[in-house]
XYZ file of C-alpha atoms in Angstrom:
716
model
C -28.317 -25.707 5.009
C -24.738 -24.543 5.468
C -23.748 -22.726 8.603
C -23.749 -18.959 8.141
C -20.409 -17.371 9.016
C -21.612 -13.789 8.724
C -24.565 -11.916 7.243
C -26.082 -8.471 7.063
C -27.053 -5.519 4.915
C -24.304 -3.990 2.809
C -24.101 -1.646 -0.139
C -23.728 -3.025 -3.647
C -21.415 -0.671 -5.511
C -20.786 -0.918 -9.233
C -20.722 0.873 -12.554
C -23.182 0.521 -15.404
C -22.040 0.132 -18.992
C -22.836 3.781 -19.694
C -20.251 4.693 -17.071
C -22.493 5.886 -14.215
C -22.012 4.376 -10.780
C -24.822 2.924 -8.704
C -25.299 1.689 -5.160
C -28.080 -0.595 -3.859
C -28.763 -2.071 -0.443
C -28.389 -5.844 -0.608
C -28.417 -8.592 2.010
C -25.116 -10.489 1.979
C -24.658 -13.987 3.381
C -21.251 -15.590 3.897
C -21.141 -19.352 4.293
C -18.084 -21.625 4.654
C -17.974 -22.103 0.876
C -20.185 -19.405 -0.578
C -20.715 -15.647 -0.668
C -24.130 -14.587 -1.939
C -26.371 -11.547 -1.865
C -30.129 -11.069 -2.068
C -32.567 -8.213 -2.539
C -34.111 -9.042 0.827
C -33.223 -11.214 3.778
C -33.467 -14.763 2.396
C -36.249 -17.078 3.498
C -36.848 -20.757 2.687
C -35.216 -21.631 -0.658
C -34.979 -18.134 -2.058
C -32.429 -17.866 -4.867
C -29.689 -15.244 -4.563
C -29.010 -12.577 -7.163
C -25.396 -13.627 -7.414
C -23.022 -16.031 -5.713
C -19.319 -16.685 -5.546
C -17.630 -19.800 -4.270
C -15.026 -18.988 -1.634
C -11.904 -21.147 -1.811
C -8.170 -20.815 -1.448
C -7.916 -18.984 -4.774
C -10.075 -16.063 -3.653
C -8.681 -12.665 -2.781
C -10.099 -9.509 -1.170
C -9.210 -6.159 -2.703
C -9.413 -3.023 -0.599
C -10.513 -0.392 -3.113
C -10.731 2.390 -0.580
C -13.265 5.212 -0.722
C -15.555 5.700 -3.719
C -17.949 8.597 -4.296
C -21.560 8.291 -5.457
C -23.599 11.516 -5.632
C -21.396 13.048 -2.971
C -21.661 10.049 -0.633
C -18.494 8.106 0.077
C -18.461 4.368 0.704
C -15.654 1.996 1.670
C -15.426 -0.569 -1.147
C -14.250 -4.179 -1.066
C -14.000 -6.426 -4.123
C -13.886 -10.214 -3.817
C -12.636 -12.231 -6.755
C -11.173 -15.604 -7.702
C -7.779 -15.299 -9.299
C -8.556 -18.228 -11.606
C -11.796 -16.594 -12.791
C -10.703 -13.004 -13.197
C -13.937 -11.868 -14.828
C -16.070 -13.008 -11.908
C -16.120 -10.807 -8.819
C -18.491 -9.361 -6.234
C -18.114 -5.773 -5.074
C -19.578 -4.681 -1.755
C -19.311 -1.488 0.269
C -20.270 0.109 3.564
C -20.986 3.603 4.840
C -18.803 2.984 7.878
C -15.270 1.652 8.022
C -15.783 -0.801 10.873
C -18.500 -2.756 9.046
C -16.386 -2.994 5.876
C -13.378 -4.192 7.853
C -15.499 -6.754 9.671
C -16.633 -8.255 6.368
C -13.060 -8.204 5.088
C -11.893 -10.076 8.170
C -14.673 -12.678 7.940
C -14.134 -13.373 4.238
C -10.387 -13.697 4.689
C -10.994 -16.042 7.602
C -13.014 -18.334 5.311
C -10.286 -18.136 2.661
C -7.705 -19.099 5.276
C -9.739 -22.157 6.256
C -9.613 -23.407 2.665
C -5.897 -22.773 2.422
C -5.255 -24.830 5.549
C -6.839 -28.024 4.256
C -7.017 -29.687 0.888
C -10.472 -29.979 -0.647
C -11.291 -33.558 -1.744
C -11.444 -33.997 -5.492
C -14.889 -33.758 -6.974
C -16.328 -31.612 -4.200
C -15.484 -28.129 -5.415
C -18.095 -25.598 -6.405
C -18.353 -23.223 -9.301
C -19.721 -19.706 -9.078
C -22.927 -18.794 -10.824
C -25.169 -15.799 -11.356
C -28.905 -16.398 -11.250
C -30.864 -14.979 -14.181
C -34.577 -15.202 -14.997
C -35.456 -18.472 -16.685
C -32.599 -20.433 -15.156
C -33.507 -23.980 -14.166
C -34.240 -23.721 -10.451
C -33.168 -27.312 -9.959
C -29.613 -26.540 -10.985
C -27.151 -26.451 -8.133
C -24.008 -24.460 -7.724
C -21.746 -27.498 -7.688
C -19.876 -29.416 -10.345
C -17.010 -31.837 -10.578
C -13.557 -30.367 -10.705
C -10.441 -32.474 -10.334
C -8.193 -29.620 -9.220
C -7.713 -28.998 -5.522
C -6.560 -25.670 -4.135
C -3.069 -25.860 -2.704
C -2.119 -24.933 0.775
C -0.856 -21.438 1.353
C 2.289 -21.592 3.449
C 2.925 -18.276 5.137
C 4.129 -17.077 8.478
C 1.429 -18.211 10.923
C 1.701 -15.005 12.911
C 0.942 -12.906 9.835
C -0.408 -15.457 7.403
C -2.917 -13.170 5.689
C -0.870 -9.981 5.705
C 0.467 -10.357 2.196
C -2.963 -11.084 0.744
C -4.489 -7.907 2.101
C -3.335 -5.582 -0.618
C -4.484 -1.998 -0.806
C -5.375 -1.332 -4.436
C -6.362 1.830 -6.265
C -6.705 2.777 -9.895
C -3.595 4.954 -9.807
C -3.414 8.685 -10.504
C -3.288 10.172 -13.995
C 0.149 10.648 -15.517
C 0.022 14.415 -14.923
C 0.080 13.829 -11.160
C 3.259 12.954 -9.327
C 2.674 9.270 -8.740
C 3.768 8.824 -5.152
C 0.401 7.597 -3.954
C 0.742 3.803 -4.060
C 2.723 1.372 -2.193
C 3.613 -2.212 -1.473
C 1.565 -3.725 1.249
C 4.414 -3.183 3.804
C 4.329 -2.101 7.380
C 6.991 -0.212 9.231
C 9.298 -2.436 11.207
C 8.376 -2.253 14.856
C 10.473 -4.999 16.367
C 12.340 -2.765 18.806
C 10.205 0.368 18.849
C 6.536 -0.336 18.431
C 4.610 2.010 16.139
C 7.470 4.462 15.779
C 7.443 5.955 12.290
C 10.915 7.390 12.578
C 14.404 6.424 13.566
C 15.538 8.270 16.659
C 18.934 8.999 15.156
C 17.245 11.298 12.604
C 15.118 13.288 15.048
C 15.672 15.322 18.167
C 13.163 16.466 20.729
C 12.639 20.186 20.218
C 10.122 20.857 22.964
C 7.082 19.540 24.815
C 3.885 21.536 24.324
C 0.240 20.853 25.212
C 1.061 17.263 26.107
C 2.839 16.649 22.801
C 6.431 15.891 21.993
C 7.631 18.111 19.125
C 10.523 16.696 17.091
C 12.746 18.264 14.432
C 14.309 16.198 11.666
C 18.118 16.118 11.608
C 18.681 14.731 8.116
C 21.325 16.507 6.080
C 20.080 18.256 2.969
C 22.030 19.720 0.075
C 19.857 22.814 -0.150
C 16.985 24.130 1.940
C 15.264 27.393 0.891
C 15.227 30.069 3.540
C 11.450 29.970 3.739
C 11.216 26.154 3.897
C 11.365 24.655 7.364
C 12.919 21.377 8.303
C 10.414 18.607 8.844
C 8.784 18.735 12.275
C 6.618 16.165 13.936
C 4.166 16.164 16.830
C 3.621 12.896 18.696
C 0.782 12.397 21.155
C -1.614 9.802 22.546
C -5.380 10.055 21.983
C -7.951 7.976 23.852
C -9.936 6.840 20.825
C -9.837 4.101 18.211
C -7.816 4.450 15.022
C -11.033 4.499 12.980
C -12.496 7.390 14.985
C -9.335 9.460 14.587
C -9.014 8.587 10.900
C -12.586 9.758 10.287
C -11.838 13.151 11.820
C -8.523 13.555 10.015
C -10.114 12.808 6.633
C -13.101 15.104 7.107
C -13.420 18.766 6.226
C -16.824 19.405 7.746
C -17.881 21.593 10.648
C -16.316 19.244 13.232
C -12.860 20.171 11.952
C -13.252 23.659 13.430
C -13.462 21.973 16.836
C -9.996 20.365 16.764
C -7.889 21.977 13.993
C -7.209 25.637 14.758
C -5.292 26.113 11.484
C -8.223 25.032 9.269
C -10.141 27.734 7.371
C -12.001 25.617 4.803
C -11.319 23.082 2.088
C -12.690 21.226 -0.895
C -12.268 18.171 -3.033
C -10.691 19.084 -6.366
C -10.448 15.621 -7.918
C -10.980 12.047 -6.770
C -8.140 10.066 -8.348
C -9.094 6.701 -6.877
C -10.303 5.173 -3.643
C -7.109 6.067 -1.803
C -5.993 9.235 -3.560
C -7.544 12.675 -3.931
C -6.503 16.218 -4.836
C -7.642 18.714 -2.192
C -7.753 22.474 -1.770
C -7.137 23.730 1.757
C -7.139 27.270 3.180
C -5.103 27.834 6.302
C -6.183 30.028 9.189
C -2.932 31.354 10.673
C -3.089 33.814 13.563
C 0.337 35.474 13.191
C -0.441 39.181 12.548
C -3.302 38.433 10.121
C -3.773 42.162 9.402
C -0.254 42.317 7.918
C 0.516 38.847 6.619
C -1.519 37.508 3.699
C -3.432 34.242 4.277
C -2.052 30.975 2.848
C -3.691 28.163 0.913
C -2.644 24.741 -0.384
C -3.397 22.409 -3.275
C -2.103 18.944 -2.484
C -2.368 15.216 -3.083
C -3.709 13.197 -0.171
C -3.094 9.461 -0.083
C -4.188 7.095 2.679
C -3.912 3.445 3.503
C -4.836 1.066 6.295
C -2.168 -1.354 7.468
C -2.975 -4.841 8.624
C -2.058 -4.015 12.220
C -5.016 -1.620 12.268
C -2.972 1.559 11.834
C -3.692 4.274 9.272
C -1.246 6.370 7.269
C -2.313 9.610 5.576
C 0.283 11.319 3.370
C 0.223 14.859 1.888
C 2.259 16.581 -0.794
C 1.650 19.764 -2.789
C 0.652 19.382 -6.398
C -0.504 21.759 -9.117
C -3.898 21.142 -10.681
C -5.634 22.818 -13.593
C -8.849 23.215 -11.570
C -7.081 24.673 -8.557
C -5.011 27.654 -9.655
C -3.800 30.545 -7.469
C -6.587 32.318 -5.595
C -6.780 36.127 -5.348
C -5.695 37.423 -1.975
C -3.888 34.204 -1.005
C -0.266 33.078 -1.094
C 0.045 29.503 -2.345
C 2.217 27.626 0.171
C 4.177 24.526 -0.795
C 3.789 21.379 1.285
C 6.990 19.426 0.715
C 5.753 16.493 2.782
C 3.298 15.848 5.567
C 0.734 13.507 6.983
C -0.553 11.474 9.892
C 0.477 8.107 11.257
C -2.354 6.727 13.416
C -1.305 3.550 15.238
C -3.105 1.535 17.943
C -1.672 1.139 21.450
C -2.666 -1.259 24.202
C -5.892 -0.182 25.978
C -5.630 1.238 29.469
C -8.426 0.935 32.025
C -10.683 -0.408 29.306
C -10.278 2.677 27.099
C -8.746 2.539 23.605
C -5.474 4.385 23.096
C -3.909 5.502 19.828
C -0.590 7.127 19.051
C -0.965 9.991 16.552
C 2.047 11.389 14.723
C 1.631 14.476 12.571
C 4.505 15.514 10.310
C 4.810 18.731 8.311
C 7.530 20.158 6.098
C 6.191 23.286 4.465
C 7.344 26.395 2.655
C 4.866 29.142 3.508
C 6.289 31.362 0.762
C 6.078 35.142 0.770
C 8.393 37.706 2.386
C 7.243 36.849 5.917
C 8.453 33.255 5.667
C 11.781 34.275 4.170
C 12.766 37.057 6.555
C 10.840 36.361 9.765
C 11.831 32.943 11.163
C 9.413 33.410 14.048
C 6.538 33.460 11.546
C 7.455 30.060 10.100
C 8.016 28.512 13.529
C 4.800 29.897 15.008
C 2.637 28.732 12.107
C 4.209 25.294 12.037
C 3.567 24.754 15.749
C -0.003 25.973 15.305
C -0.593 23.337 12.628
C 1.076 20.556 14.645
C -1.105 21.399 17.651
C -4.003 19.768 15.831
C -2.886 16.530 17.538
C -3.680 18.025 20.941
C -6.947 19.258 19.445
C -7.805 15.668 18.517
C -6.984 14.497 22.036
C -9.162 17.130 23.677
C -12.024 16.625 21.219
C -12.303 12.940 22.137
C -11.795 13.519 25.852
C -14.809 15.868 25.872
C -17.072 13.834 23.570
C -19.427 11.243 25.021
C -21.483 10.302 21.960
C -19.063 7.854 20.332
C -21.093 4.693 20.211
C -22.300 5.156 16.640
C -20.428 3.534 13.730
C -17.706 5.604 12.140
C -19.348 7.497 9.295
C -17.188 8.169 6.282
C -17.070 11.864 5.207
C -19.223 13.019 2.323
C -17.404 15.145 -0.230
C -18.482 17.201 -3.222
C -16.427 18.354 -6.169
C -14.805 21.781 -6.042
C -16.290 22.715 -9.396
C -19.836 22.256 -8.105
C -19.788 25.461 -6.122
C -17.451 28.338 -5.524
C -15.752 29.206 -2.269
C -17.754 31.720 -0.324
C -15.647 34.180 1.614
C -16.383 37.359 3.428
C -14.050 40.253 4.155
C -10.723 39.375 5.624
C -11.025 35.826 4.385
C -13.624 34.881 7.023
C -16.122 32.179 6.047
C -19.652 33.423 5.465
C -22.751 31.809 6.981
C -23.315 30.013 3.708
C -21.263 26.823 3.978
C -18.302 26.571 1.638
C -17.075 23.305 3.092
C -16.289 20.118 1.260
C -18.995 18.315 3.229
C -22.612 18.650 2.207
C -23.985 18.364 5.701
C -27.583 18.200 4.552
C -26.770 15.015 2.684
C -26.170 13.176 5.922
C -29.872 13.245 6.766
C -30.888 12.172 3.283
C -28.399 9.341 2.897
C -31.170 6.847 2.208
C -32.401 8.952 -0.702
C -29.427 7.704 -2.648
C -30.663 4.146 -2.212
C -34.166 4.489 -3.684
C -33.067 1.952 -6.299
C -33.215 -0.975 -3.895
C -35.579 -3.094 -5.975
C -33.719 -2.522 -9.226
C -32.476 -5.600 -11.042
C -29.455 -3.707 -12.312
C -26.618 -5.445 -10.485
C -24.259 -5.699 -13.428
C -20.694 -4.714 -12.802
C -18.801 -3.073 -15.636
C -15.432 -2.381 -14.133
C -11.915 -2.275 -15.452
C -10.113 -5.298 -14.112
C -7.360 -4.300 -11.761
C -4.141 -6.231 -11.203
C -4.809 -9.612 -9.707
C -2.720 -10.916 -6.886
C -0.581 -13.819 -7.830
C -1.089 -17.536 -7.252
C -1.290 -18.657 -3.679
C 1.580 -20.529 -2.121
C 1.739 -24.286 -2.018
C 3.305 -26.406 0.620
C 5.449 -29.153 -0.993
C 4.953 -32.601 0.448
C 7.634 -35.141 1.254
C 10.401 -32.551 1.057
C 13.938 -33.808 1.025
C 15.799 -33.140 4.217
C 17.653 -29.876 3.938
C 21.353 -29.891 3.268
C 23.186 -26.972 4.839
C 24.079 -24.393 2.187
C 27.675 -23.288 1.989
C 28.692 -19.616 1.781
C 29.419 -18.206 -1.644
C 32.919 -19.161 -2.797
C 35.443 -16.690 -4.129
C 34.821 -16.025 -7.813
C 36.947 -13.960 -10.176
C 34.693 -10.952 -10.823
C 36.969 -9.274 -13.350
C 35.458 -11.208 -16.258
C 31.920 -9.945 -15.572
C 30.558 -6.550 -16.562
C 27.287 -4.640 -16.802
C 26.478 -1.200 -18.077
C 25.767 0.144 -14.550
C 29.021 1.038 -12.829
C 30.231 -0.764 -9.704
C 31.618 1.630 -7.074
C 32.180 0.934 -3.372
C 32.550 4.620 -2.500
C 29.903 5.656 0.044
C 29.133 8.937 -1.772
C 29.287 7.613 -5.337
C 26.375 8.284 -7.697
C 24.687 6.315 -10.483
C 26.277 3.045 -9.405
C 25.819 -0.147 -7.407
C 27.649 -2.076 -4.723
C 27.059 -5.190 -2.654
C 25.104 -4.566 0.546
C 26.227 -5.880 3.892
C 24.032 -8.849 4.751
C 23.903 -7.763 8.390
C 21.783 -4.779 7.339
C 18.893 -7.218 6.908
C 17.192 -9.401 9.491
C 16.000 -12.883 8.554
C 14.372 -15.792 10.359
C 16.717 -17.489 12.806
C 17.117 -21.197 13.532
C 14.503 -21.091 16.311
C 12.045 -18.814 14.489
C 9.216 -21.360 14.670
C 9.361 -21.227 18.484
C 10.339 -17.668 19.368
C 9.780 -15.685 16.106
C 13.277 -14.238 16.538
C 15.092 -12.724 13.589
C 18.852 -12.437 13.223
C 21.290 -10.498 10.997
C 21.507 -12.291 7.656
C 25.298 -12.485 7.406
C 26.984 -13.910 4.288
C 25.215 -14.279 0.947
C 24.697 -17.583 -0.825
C 25.651 -16.099 -4.207
C 27.931 -13.360 -5.513
C 26.471 -10.332 -7.276
C 28.773 -9.888 -10.273
C 27.062 -7.325 -12.520
C 24.058 -5.008 -12.883
C 22.506 -3.842 -16.157
C 20.279 -0.756 -16.515
C 18.156 -1.008 -19.677
C 15.416 0.974 -21.379
C 13.206 0.306 -24.384
C 9.825 1.129 -25.864
C 8.496 -2.280 -24.775
C 8.918 -4.578 -21.822
C 12.191 -6.493 -21.847
C 11.719 -10.204 -21.125
C 14.287 -13.019 -21.008
C 17.325 -10.762 -20.913
C 19.676 -13.725 -20.496
C 19.441 -14.269 -24.257
C 21.388 -11.039 -24.802
C 24.743 -12.014 -26.256
C 27.658 -11.510 -23.898
C 25.587 -10.895 -20.760
C 27.000 -11.869 -17.367
C 24.891 -15.046 -17.198
C 26.346 -16.309 -20.478
C 29.873 -15.556 -19.273
C 29.128 -17.473 -16.070
C 27.837 -20.468 -18.068
C 31.080 -20.599 -20.055
C 32.961 -20.875 -16.738
C 30.705 -23.627 -15.414
C 28.901 -21.362 -12.929
C 25.196 -21.186 -12.106
C 23.386 -17.820 -12.392
C 20.263 -16.378 -10.820
C 19.098 -13.357 -12.823
C 16.520 -10.973 -11.338
C 15.012 -8.657 -13.960
C 13.014 -5.880 -12.245
C 10.736 -4.432 -14.945
C 9.447 -0.874 -14.497
C 6.639 0.085 -16.935
C 5.883 3.492 -18.416
C 6.012 5.409 -21.675
C 9.629 4.235 -21.578
C 10.119 0.795 -20.074
C 13.080 0.287 -17.773
C 14.706 -2.889 -16.487
C 17.304 -3.210 -13.756
C 18.918 -6.630 -14.029
C 20.920 -8.242 -11.207
C 23.251 -11.180 -11.965
C 24.011 -13.499 -9.023
C 26.393 -16.433 -9.585
C 27.525 -19.461 -7.577
C 29.795 -22.459 -8.149
C 26.965 -24.973 -8.015
C 23.603 -25.781 -6.453
C 23.736 -27.779 -3.227
C 21.537 -30.870 -3.781
C 18.556 -31.025 -1.439
C 19.006 -27.455 -0.219
C 16.102 -25.023 -0.010
C 17.641 -22.884 -2.749
C 18.035 -25.905 -5.050
C 14.385 -26.849 -4.475
C 13.410 -23.266 -5.282
C 15.393 -23.247 -8.539
C 14.057 -26.610 -9.715
C 10.565 -26.286 -8.226
C 7.327 -25.306 -9.945
C 6.062 -21.712 -10.221
C 3.611 -22.096 -7.335
C 6.392 -23.098 -4.983
C 8.620 -20.279 -6.264
C 5.857 -17.704 -5.828
C 5.326 -18.891 -2.274
C 8.972 -18.518 -1.291
C 10.730 -15.717 -3.236
C 11.098 -12.856 -0.772
C 12.323 -9.267 -1.102
C 13.495 -7.102 1.798
C 13.718 -3.388 0.838
C 15.564 -0.591 2.619
C 15.836 3.138 1.843
C 18.906 4.450 3.736
C 18.685 7.839 2.014
C 15.496 9.440 0.765
C 12.600 11.677 1.664
C 10.265 10.855 4.531
C 7.418 10.055 2.133
C 9.502 7.551 0.177
C 10.769 5.899 3.352
C 7.185 5.696 4.643
C 5.874 4.263 1.368
C 8.565 1.661 0.726
C 9.097 0.637 4.351
C 11.337 -2.265 5.296
C 8.921 -5.174 5.686
C 9.713 -8.392 3.759
C 7.429 -9.054 0.799
C 6.716 -12.286 -1.059
C 7.229 -11.079 -4.627
C 5.189 -13.849 -6.229
C 2.142 -12.724 -4.256
C 2.561 -9.004 -4.864
C 3.388 -8.937 -8.597
C 3.653 -11.211 -11.633
C 6.888 -13.201 -11.644
C 7.847 -15.109 -14.801
C 10.450 -17.839 -14.242
C 12.710 -18.966 -17.101
C 14.807 -22.045 -16.249
C 17.828 -22.664 -18.445
C 20.543 -25.316 -18.189
C 22.808 -23.031 -16.153
C 20.509 -20.259 -14.975
C 17.159 -19.216 -13.571
C 15.831 -15.852 -14.729
C 13.049 -14.155 -12.767
C 11.218 -11.374 -14.633
C 9.474 -9.258 -11.978
C 6.721 -7.229 -13.671
C 6.118 -4.242 -11.395
C 3.371 -3.037 -13.757
C 1.204 -6.050 -12.898
C 0.324 -4.493 -9.531
C -1.132 -1.001 -9.204
C 0.246 -0.906 -5.677
C 3.832 -1.682 -6.659
C 3.519 0.416 -9.815
C 2.402 3.405 -7.781
C 5.301 3.167 -5.367
C 7.718 2.816 -8.284
C 6.135 5.943 -9.779
C 6.983 7.770 -6.581
C 10.514 6.372 -6.513
C 11.215 7.029 -10.194
C 10.250 10.673 -9.746
C 13.009 11.218 -7.167
C 15.349 8.357 -8.052
C 18.405 10.580 -8.425
C 18.182 11.497 -4.725
C 17.612 7.956 -3.424
C 19.809 5.198 -2.109
C 17.930 1.882 -2.138
C 18.981 -1.511 -0.841
C 17.327 -4.800 -1.836
C 17.911 -8.282 -0.481
C 16.589 -11.419 -2.190
C 16.072 -14.706 -0.378
C 13.992 -17.871 -0.276
C 11.563 -17.942 2.638
C 12.092 -20.769 5.117
C 8.939 -22.134 6.761
C 10.016 -25.246 8.667
C 12.669 -25.913 11.325
C 14.565 -28.041 8.799
C 14.775 -25.113 6.365
C 15.842 -22.538 8.953
C 17.795 -20.329 9.336
C 17.112 -18.195 6.270
C 20.011 -17.169 4.057
C 20.195 -14.254 1.634
C 20.660 -15.140 -2.020
C 22.267 -11.729 -2.366
C 21.807 -8.049 -1.628
C 22.497 -4.898 -3.618
C 22.704 -1.174 -2.953
C 21.940 1.224 -5.830
C 22.751 4.906 -5.399
C 21.342 8.013 -7.115
C 20.438 6.315 -10.402
C 20.185 8.508 -13.510
C 17.412 7.554 -15.937
C 19.470 8.916 -18.817
C 22.224 6.352 -18.170
C 20.004 3.403 -19.202
C 20.823 1.848 -22.573
C 18.720 0.028 -25.185
C 19.734 -3.672 -25.179
C 20.021 -5.931 -28.199
C 17.798 -8.882 -27.327
C 17.643 -10.413 -30.800
C 20.336 -12.976 -30.058
C 19.116 -16.333 -28.742
């Protein structure tokens, strides 16, 4: 019998063919090569209900929080990217247990990616059904061996741990998804802001209160600048996250600005529309109370931190309420990041940002009203700190909040907006005691999963064997750029709009020559290739293989004996957009890392093509969502490589990942106010390949969707 890596009771979460969700308690067993679950704890040779072979092709999806009869569970989905129809979905009522399983499964996956499996010893997954021959095993011959996954050893599984949701409906401002990127914390650990954009306004109740110093073109009189409270709480990130996400009776004990709230709509496991009534104590007999309807998105980063983002949004089931002024939350949220323990006690840095327009005459003509209310809301961080410092009973697992739909019951208010004895909260507190009543179906045989397949992560990386010794790449040579053109204008003016220019390579940090020993990164410096043109296209369908367009920059480069790398970033939607970058060079250096990337197979390309994003100008939410962490594109989204005699085209399908698609939805919505920089490079993994060099980098400023043109791609 194989050694058991981990085992225990978990929740089976799925959806029947008629569309209704179900959850059952099942006993899961994780072995070095197999994940299986049973109705009861297995004994002797008991057959499992379902199994899945765990190998280097497996991935773990974090599907966030799902609701079943008002109960919320944290859902994980395990699948094999080569057998997309076969997956196992499991869930837990507490975050820590779900994360423990996620860690254990990914550990097993890592073990398979570190060593090649001998041919003929792989296993296939199976699902036991009545009548199946009990003598049949779960193994069969397979001559393919999973390839090694070559990633940064310090963060080797970071890029596989992708937060995935179903995405919000089109009517909702789609800012709620993101690449699996963390904020850079090389010089300032867990700081979610750059100090040059913030100034310390005051210290209050043990918190530092900051005010944002970003320049804005227009700020309504009633809308405050963004303010942030930063404090340290002696509790784990999971404990704080549980309180921040809840709207039950415990919220009255730490958030003095909370009146009540409800779930309006659950968009997916990471996104929800909420209704929230504020309890502001600034002359309540004169000033009308405020309420909010907003989108809440959350994610967990791989360093154990949590990010919760807010933004106001209209919703058909959450219109204006009589007797309330609907405030507008421009941006807001929490950044909950772990710190080193002190004296054996956990410590967490909590940052709470708010930029809000409280509306009404009071906000417009009484600045003290806006300032007072904002500080009252930010003081919830000190409320969190005091709540944990005075709470002893914290040994129980973190229980995820239980939410009910707003339409299920109306808000109960007394005179003056005070809550009545009858609970009008979003938490059905009586359900906590009857949690097991939801699981009366334990002996049911209904374990079918009927779920819409979500975007699969891309093929794992492979480590090439017997690599040629690296030849040092030369800097890009001077090329006459006057013969190249694209429909997006090139302008080096700092304040220019709807244009592009070449980014300074020193804006990006890459792996240095000694990275394998000291993990040190250095400014990138000169590019390997010259960016000569950028095209901005639109069409009713996705635009593939754009190099075939007659007269494009890559064809002009071929006529001059130059080599081109073409990156086609495809943005899906009712109208499809493509931003195409044309990089050219005199020739490929034989034996160089870049030459091996160009002439290598797709697995090697997926394992090495890296993107480093930057957002020099943009809202706090966009900067938070995009981040600045390098991303292996071939692991995050589908990349289609087209190798021609004098070019390599890379079609990057953003729509293949709900994470990337969601972030692009956020960016597209405010693209005219953004300045975005992107650097492309080939990841170096060995001392011979180091230091890393940028292929090229581009800066696009304030792009107008209307400036995109429809290309003629009929020419071959």
